[in-house]
Tab-separated table of C-alpha atoms in Angstrom:
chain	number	residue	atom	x	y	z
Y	1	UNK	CA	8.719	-2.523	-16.794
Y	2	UNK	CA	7.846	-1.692	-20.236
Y	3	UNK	CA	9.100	1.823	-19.729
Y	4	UNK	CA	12.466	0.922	-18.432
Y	5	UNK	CA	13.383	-1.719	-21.319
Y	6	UNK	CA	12.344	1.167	-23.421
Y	7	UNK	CA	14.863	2.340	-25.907
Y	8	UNK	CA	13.299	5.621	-26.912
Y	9	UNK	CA	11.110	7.929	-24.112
Y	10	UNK	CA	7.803	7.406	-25.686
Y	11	UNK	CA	5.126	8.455	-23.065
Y	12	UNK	CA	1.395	7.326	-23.264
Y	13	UNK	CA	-2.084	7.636	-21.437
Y	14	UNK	CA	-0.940	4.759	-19.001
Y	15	UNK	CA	2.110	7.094	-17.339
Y	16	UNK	CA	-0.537	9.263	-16.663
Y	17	UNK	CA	-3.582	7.116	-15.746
Y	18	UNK	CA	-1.980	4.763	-13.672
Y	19	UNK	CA	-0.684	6.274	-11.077
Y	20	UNK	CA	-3.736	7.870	-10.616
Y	21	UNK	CA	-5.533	5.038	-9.842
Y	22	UNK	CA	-2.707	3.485	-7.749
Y	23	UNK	CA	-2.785	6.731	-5.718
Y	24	UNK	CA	-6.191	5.656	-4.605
Y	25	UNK	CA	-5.562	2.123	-4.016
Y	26	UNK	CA	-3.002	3.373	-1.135
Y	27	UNK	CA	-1.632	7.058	-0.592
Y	28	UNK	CA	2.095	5.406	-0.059
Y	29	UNK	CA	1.925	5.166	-4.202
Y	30	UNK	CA	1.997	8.773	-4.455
Y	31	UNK	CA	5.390	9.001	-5.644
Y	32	UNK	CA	4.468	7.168	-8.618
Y	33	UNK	CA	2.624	10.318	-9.465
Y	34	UNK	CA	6.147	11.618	-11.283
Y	35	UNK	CA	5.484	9.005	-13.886
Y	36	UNK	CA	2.231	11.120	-14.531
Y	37	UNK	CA	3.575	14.086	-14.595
Y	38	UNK	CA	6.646	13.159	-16.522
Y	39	UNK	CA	4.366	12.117	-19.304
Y	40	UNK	CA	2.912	15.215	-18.831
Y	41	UNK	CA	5.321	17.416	-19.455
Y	42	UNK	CA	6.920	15.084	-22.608
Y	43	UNK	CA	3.545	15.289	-24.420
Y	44	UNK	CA	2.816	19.008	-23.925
Y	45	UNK	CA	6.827	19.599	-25.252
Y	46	UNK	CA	5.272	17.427	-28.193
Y	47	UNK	CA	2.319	19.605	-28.763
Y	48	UNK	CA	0.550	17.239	-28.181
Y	49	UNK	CA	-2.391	19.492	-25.941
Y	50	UNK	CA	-5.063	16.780	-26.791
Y	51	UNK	CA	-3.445	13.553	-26.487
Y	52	UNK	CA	-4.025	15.048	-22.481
Y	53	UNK	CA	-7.563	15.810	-22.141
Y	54	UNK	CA	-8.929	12.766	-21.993
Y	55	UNK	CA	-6.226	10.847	-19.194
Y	56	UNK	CA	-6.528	14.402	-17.041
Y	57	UNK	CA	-10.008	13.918	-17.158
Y	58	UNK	CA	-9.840	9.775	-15.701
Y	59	UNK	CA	-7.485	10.915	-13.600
Y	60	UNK	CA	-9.871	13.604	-11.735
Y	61	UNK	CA	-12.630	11.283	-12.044
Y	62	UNK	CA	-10.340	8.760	-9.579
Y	63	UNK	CA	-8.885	10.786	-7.646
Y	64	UNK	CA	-11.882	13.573	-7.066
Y	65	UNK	CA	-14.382	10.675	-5.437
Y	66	UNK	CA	-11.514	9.529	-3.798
Y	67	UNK	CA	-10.789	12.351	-2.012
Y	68	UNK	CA	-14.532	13.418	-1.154
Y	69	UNK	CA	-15.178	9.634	-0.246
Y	70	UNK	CA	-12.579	10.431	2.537
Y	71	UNK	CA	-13.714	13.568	3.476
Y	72	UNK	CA	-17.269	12.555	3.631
Y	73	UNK	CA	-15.900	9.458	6.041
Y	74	UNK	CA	-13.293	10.945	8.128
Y	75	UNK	CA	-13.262	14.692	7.484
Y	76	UNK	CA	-9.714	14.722	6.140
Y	77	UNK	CA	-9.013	13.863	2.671
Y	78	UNK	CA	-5.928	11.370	3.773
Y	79	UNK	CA	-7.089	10.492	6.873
Y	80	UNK	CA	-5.287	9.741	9.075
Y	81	UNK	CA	-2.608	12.063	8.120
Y	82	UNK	CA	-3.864	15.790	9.034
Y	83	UNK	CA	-2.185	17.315	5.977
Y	84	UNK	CA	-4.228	19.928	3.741
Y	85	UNK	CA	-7.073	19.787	5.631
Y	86	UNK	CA	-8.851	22.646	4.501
Y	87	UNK	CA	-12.592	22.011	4.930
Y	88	UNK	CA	-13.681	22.350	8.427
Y	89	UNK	CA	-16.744	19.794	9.184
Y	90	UNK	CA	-17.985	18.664	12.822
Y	91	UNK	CA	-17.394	14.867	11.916
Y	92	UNK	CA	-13.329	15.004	11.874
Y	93	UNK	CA	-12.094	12.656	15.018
Y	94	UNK	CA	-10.623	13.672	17.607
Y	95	UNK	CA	-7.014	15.409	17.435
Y	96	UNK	CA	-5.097	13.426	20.253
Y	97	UNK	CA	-6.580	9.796	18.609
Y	98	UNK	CA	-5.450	10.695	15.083
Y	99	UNK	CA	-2.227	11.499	16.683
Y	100	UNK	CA	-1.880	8.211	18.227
Y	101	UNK	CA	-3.362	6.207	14.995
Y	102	UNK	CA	-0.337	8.050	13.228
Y	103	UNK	CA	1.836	6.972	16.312
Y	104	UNK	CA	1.003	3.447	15.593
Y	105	UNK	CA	1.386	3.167	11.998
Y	106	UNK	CA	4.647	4.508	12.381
Y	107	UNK	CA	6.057	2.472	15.164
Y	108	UNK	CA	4.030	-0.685	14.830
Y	109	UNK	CA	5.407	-0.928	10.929
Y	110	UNK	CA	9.096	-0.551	12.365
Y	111	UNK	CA	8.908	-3.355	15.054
Y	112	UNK	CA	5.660	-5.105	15.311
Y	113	UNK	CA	3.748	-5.291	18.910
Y	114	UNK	CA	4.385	-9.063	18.684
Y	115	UNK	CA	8.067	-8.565	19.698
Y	116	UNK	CA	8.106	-4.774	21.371
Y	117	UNK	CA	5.415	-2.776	22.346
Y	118	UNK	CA	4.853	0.639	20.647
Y	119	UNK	CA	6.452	3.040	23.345
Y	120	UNK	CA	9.464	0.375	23.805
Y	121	UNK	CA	10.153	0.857	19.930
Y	122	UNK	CA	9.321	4.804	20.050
Y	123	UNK	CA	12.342	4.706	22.769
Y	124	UNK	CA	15.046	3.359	20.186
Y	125	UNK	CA	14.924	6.121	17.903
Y	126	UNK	CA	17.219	5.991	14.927
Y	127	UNK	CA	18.434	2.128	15.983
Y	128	UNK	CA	14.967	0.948	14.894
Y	129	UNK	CA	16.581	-0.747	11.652
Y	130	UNK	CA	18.419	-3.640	13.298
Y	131	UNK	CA	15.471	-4.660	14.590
Y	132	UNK	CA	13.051	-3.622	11.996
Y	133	UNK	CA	15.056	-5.695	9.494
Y	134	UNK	CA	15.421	-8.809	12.362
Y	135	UNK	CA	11.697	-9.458	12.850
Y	136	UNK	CA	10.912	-9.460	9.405
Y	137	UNK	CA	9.578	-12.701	7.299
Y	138	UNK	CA	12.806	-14.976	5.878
Y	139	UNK	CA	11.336	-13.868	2.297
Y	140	UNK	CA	10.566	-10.247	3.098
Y	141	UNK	CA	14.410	-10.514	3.826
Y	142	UNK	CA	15.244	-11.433	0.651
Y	143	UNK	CA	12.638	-9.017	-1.011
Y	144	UNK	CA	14.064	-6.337	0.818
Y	145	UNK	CA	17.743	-7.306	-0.339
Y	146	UNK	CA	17.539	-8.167	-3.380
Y	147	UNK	CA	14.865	-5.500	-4.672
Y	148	UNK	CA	16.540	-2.450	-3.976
Y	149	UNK	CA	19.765	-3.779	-4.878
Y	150	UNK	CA	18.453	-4.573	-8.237
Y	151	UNK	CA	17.205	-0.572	-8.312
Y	152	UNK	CA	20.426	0.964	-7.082
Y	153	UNK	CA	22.702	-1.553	-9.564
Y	154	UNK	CA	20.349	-0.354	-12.483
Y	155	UNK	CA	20.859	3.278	-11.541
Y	156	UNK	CA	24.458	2.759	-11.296
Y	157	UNK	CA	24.962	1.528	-14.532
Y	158	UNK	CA	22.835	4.147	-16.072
Y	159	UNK	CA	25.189	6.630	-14.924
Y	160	UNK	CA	28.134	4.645	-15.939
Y	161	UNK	CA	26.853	4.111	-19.915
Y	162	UNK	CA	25.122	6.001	-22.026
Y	163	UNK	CA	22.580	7.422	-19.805
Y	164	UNK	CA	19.010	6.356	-20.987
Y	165	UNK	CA	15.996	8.537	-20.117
Y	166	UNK	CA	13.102	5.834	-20.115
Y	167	UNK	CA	15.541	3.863	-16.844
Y	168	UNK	CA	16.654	7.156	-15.409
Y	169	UNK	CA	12.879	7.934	-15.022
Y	170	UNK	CA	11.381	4.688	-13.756
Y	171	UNK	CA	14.506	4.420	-10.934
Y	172	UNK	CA	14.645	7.021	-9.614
Y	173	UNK	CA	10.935	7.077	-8.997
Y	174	UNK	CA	11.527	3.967	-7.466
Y	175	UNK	CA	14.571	5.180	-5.607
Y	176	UNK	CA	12.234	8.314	-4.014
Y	177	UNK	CA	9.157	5.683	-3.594
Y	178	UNK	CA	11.246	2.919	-1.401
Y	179	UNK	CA	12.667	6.448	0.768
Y	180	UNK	CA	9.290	7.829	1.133
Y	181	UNK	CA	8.200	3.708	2.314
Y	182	UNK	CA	11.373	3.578	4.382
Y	183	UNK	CA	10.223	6.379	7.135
Y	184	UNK	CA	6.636	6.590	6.573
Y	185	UNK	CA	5.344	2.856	7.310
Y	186	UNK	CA	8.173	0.129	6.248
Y	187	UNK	CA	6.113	-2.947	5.781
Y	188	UNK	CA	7.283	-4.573	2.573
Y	189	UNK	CA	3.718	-5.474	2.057
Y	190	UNK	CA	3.028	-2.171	1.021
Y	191	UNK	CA	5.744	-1.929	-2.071
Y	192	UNK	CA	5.659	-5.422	-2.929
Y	193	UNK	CA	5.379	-4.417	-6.369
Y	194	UNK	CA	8.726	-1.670	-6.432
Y	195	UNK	CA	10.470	-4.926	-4.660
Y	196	UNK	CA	9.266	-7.381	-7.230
Y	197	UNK	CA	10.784	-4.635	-9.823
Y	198	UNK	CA	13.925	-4.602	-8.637
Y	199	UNK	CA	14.431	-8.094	-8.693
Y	200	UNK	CA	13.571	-8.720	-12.158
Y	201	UNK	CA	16.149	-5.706	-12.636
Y	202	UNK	CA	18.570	-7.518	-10.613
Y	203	UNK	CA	17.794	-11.220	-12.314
Y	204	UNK	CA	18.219	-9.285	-15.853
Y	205	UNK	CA	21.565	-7.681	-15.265
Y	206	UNK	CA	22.699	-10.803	-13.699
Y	207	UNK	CA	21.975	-12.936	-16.599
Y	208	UNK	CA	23.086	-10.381	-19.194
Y	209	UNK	CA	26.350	-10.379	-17.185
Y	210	UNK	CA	26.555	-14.258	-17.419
Y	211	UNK	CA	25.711	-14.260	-21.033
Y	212	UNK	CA	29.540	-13.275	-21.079
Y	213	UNK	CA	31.017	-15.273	-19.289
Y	214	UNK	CA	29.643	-18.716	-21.202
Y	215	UNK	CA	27.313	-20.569	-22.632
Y	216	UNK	CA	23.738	-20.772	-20.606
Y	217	UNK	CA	21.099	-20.448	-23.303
Y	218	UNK	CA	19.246	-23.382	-21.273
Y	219	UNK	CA	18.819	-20.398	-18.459
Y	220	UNK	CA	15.912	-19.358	-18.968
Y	221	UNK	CA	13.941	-22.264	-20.031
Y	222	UNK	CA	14.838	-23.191	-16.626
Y	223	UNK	CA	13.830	-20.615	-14.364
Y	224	UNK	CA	10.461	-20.649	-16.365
Y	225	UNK	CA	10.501	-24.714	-14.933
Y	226	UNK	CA	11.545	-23.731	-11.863
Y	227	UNK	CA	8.742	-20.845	-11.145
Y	228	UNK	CA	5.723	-23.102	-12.633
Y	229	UNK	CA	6.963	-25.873	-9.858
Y	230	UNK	CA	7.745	-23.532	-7.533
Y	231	UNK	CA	3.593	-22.243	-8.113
Y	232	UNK	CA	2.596	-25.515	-8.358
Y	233	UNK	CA	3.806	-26.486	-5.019
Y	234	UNK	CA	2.425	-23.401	-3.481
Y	235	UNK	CA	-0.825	-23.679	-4.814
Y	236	UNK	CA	-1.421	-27.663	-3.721
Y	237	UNK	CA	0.136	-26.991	-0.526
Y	238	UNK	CA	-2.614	-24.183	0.388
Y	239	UNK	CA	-5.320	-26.695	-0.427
Y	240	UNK	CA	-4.169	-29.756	1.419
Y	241	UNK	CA	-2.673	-27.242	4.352
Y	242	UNK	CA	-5.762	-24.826	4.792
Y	243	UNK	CA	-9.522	-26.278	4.440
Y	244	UNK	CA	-10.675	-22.421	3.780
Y	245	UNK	CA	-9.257	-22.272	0.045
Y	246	UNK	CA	-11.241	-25.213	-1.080
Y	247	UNK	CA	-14.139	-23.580	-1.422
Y	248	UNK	CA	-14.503	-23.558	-5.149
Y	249	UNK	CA	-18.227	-22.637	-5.963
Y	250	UNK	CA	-19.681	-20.978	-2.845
Y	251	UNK	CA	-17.058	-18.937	-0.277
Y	252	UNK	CA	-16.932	-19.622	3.256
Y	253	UNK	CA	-19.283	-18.555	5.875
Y	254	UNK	CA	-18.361	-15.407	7.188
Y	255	UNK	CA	-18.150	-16.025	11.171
Y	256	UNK	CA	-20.294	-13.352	12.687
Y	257	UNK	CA	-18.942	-11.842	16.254
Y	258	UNK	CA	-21.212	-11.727	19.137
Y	259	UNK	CA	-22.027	-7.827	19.627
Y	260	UNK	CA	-22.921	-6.038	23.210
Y	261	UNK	CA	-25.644	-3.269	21.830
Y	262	UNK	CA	-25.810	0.486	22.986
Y	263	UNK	CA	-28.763	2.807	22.644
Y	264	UNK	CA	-27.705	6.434	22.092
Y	265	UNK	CA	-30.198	8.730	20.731
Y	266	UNK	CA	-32.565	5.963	19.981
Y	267	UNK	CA	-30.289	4.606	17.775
Y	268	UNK	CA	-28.559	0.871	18.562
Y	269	UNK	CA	-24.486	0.558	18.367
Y	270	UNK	CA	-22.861	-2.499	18.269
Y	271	UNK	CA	-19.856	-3.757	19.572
Y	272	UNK	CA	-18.197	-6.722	18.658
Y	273	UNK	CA	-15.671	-9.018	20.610
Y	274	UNK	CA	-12.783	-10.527	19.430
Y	275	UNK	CA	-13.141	-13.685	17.535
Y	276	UNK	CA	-10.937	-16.371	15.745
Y	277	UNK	CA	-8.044	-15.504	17.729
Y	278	UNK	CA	-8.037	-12.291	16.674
Y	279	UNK	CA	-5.929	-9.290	19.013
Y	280	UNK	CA	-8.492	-6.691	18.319
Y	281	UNK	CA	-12.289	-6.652	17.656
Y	282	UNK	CA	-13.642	-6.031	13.812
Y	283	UNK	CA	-16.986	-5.948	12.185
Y	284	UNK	CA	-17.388	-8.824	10.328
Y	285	UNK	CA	-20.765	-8.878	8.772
Y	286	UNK	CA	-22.461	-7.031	11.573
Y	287	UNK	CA	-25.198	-4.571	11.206
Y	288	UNK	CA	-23.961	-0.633	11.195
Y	289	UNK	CA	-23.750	1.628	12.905
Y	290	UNK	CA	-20.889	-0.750	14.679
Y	291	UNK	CA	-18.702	0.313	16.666
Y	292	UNK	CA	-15.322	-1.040	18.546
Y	293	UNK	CA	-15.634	1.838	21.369
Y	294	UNK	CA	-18.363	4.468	22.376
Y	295	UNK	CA	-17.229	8.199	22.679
Y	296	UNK	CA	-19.268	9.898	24.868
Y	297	UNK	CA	-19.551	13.531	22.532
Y	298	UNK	CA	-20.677	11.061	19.663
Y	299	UNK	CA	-24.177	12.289	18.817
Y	300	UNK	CA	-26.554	11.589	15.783
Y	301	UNK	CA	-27.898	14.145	13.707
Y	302	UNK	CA	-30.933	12.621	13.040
Y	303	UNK	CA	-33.130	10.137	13.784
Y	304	UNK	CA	-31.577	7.122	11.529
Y	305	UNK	CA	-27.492	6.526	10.652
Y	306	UNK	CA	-28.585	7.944	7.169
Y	307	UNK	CA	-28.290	11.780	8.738
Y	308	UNK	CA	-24.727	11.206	9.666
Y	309	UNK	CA	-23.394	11.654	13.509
Y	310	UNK	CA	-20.645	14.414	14.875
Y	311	UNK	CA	-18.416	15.039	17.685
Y	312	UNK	CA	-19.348	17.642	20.704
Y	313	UNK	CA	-16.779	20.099	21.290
């Protein structure tokens, strides 16, 4: 935001640091890694060569764990996305369930298995979007409306004037990073913050239009009433609605699963069933190794979890 009100390109360590940490909150960020290397390429035109030591360094020191944390887990450094896997290690999953993991994270994200199953979706190929855009929340709707319109307006204007760098920059990033959303895994949860952008884009240009058009210079002081009510409403109607958020000193007791146990190697596995309600099983506080289904070429290397396991060939 700062960047795009920005009258003058002036890039600093956060272009370049940020994204880099983003990046390992959730791979989907990745485009935001332009920023970073936008900044990069301004400073060193600068001669500025030190003013880039230090924010290359953070960002290897994020995004080098990150990668070996992966690796070290799942054998691929995006897991579950096959791409540049170039260290070959007897831990990596199976093929054929990575390919279906993929298969779901595609499809499910289009139409979720609460309306269509994933193979009924798979069939619909490119006419997907109706429904994709159907089953979503009524505010995701609106998110997904008004956010990108906000982007595209920007960019349109940007063309149309004077054409500033600093907004040229930050939209189309955003412009490649909703694309890149758009086919890999379209949940608006996952670019709530590009959305949230282009709104605030979109309310901006809006009022600067109105400014014109007469006198509102009450506007704002009302919007800024209308969003603390707005949050106040929310926030009292979690309490009195849902008994887990008032728990203000000491959290809620994390409800254990009962677990069917497996000996393999002379090492327990544990399974858990589905509990509140849930569709699938998960591990909520239970002892490792645990485990929602046993593979049969799953072997340990050792005698404790600490030496790791693999997968027969």
């Amino acid at each position: 935001i700062e960047v795009f009100f920005s009258e003058k390109v002036s890039p600093s360590v956060e272009w370049i640091i940020w994204p880099a940490y983003l990046f390992t909150v959730r791979v989907i960020n990745f485009p935001l890694l332009l920023l970073g290397l936008f900044a990069f390429i301004l400073i060193v035109k600068q001669k500025r060569f030190r003013a880039t030591i230090l924010p290359i360094a953070y960002c290897l020191l994020l995004i080098v764990p990150f990668l070996v944390r992966n690796i070290i887990i799942a054998g691929y450094p995006f897991y579950p996305a096959p791409d540049f896997d170039l260290i070959d290690v007897d831990w990596k999953p199976d093929p054929v369930l990575t390919e279906r993991i993929l298969e779901y994270i595609k499809y499910y994200n289009r139409v979720s298995t609460t309306y269509l199953e994933i193979e009924q979706t798979r069939a619909l190929g490119a006419n997907w979007v109706p429904l994709w855009f159907k089953y979503l929340f009524p505010f995701d709707k609106i998110m997904v409306i008004a956010g990108p319109a906000g982007i595209i307006i920007s960019a349109i204007k940007n063309i149309n004037q004077k054409i500033n760098v600093s907004k040229a920059i930050v939209t189309g990033i955003m412009i490649v990073w909703l694309i890149c959303w758009f086919f890999v895994a379209p949940d608006p949860r996952f670019v709530y913050g590009v959305l949230l952008f282009g709104i605030l884009v979109l309310v901006y240009d809006l009022t600067s239009f109105i400014k014109h058009i007469g006198p509102i210079k009450f506007l704002p002081k009302i919007m800024i009433i209308l969003v603390v009510a707005g949050l106040s409403y929310y926030l009292v109607s979690k309490l009195v609605k849902q008994e887990q958020y008032r728990n203000w000193v000491v959290p809620m007791k994390l409800l254990q699963p009962p677990v069917k146990e497996i000996v393999i190697d002379n090492i327990i596995f544990r399974i858990p069933e589905p509990i509140n309600n849930n569709w699938n099983a998960r591990c909520y506080g239970t002892k490792l190794p645990c485990l929602y289904t046993i593979d049969q070429r799953l072997k340990a290397r050792g005698k404790t979890i600490q030496s790791g396991f693999h997968l027969e060939k």
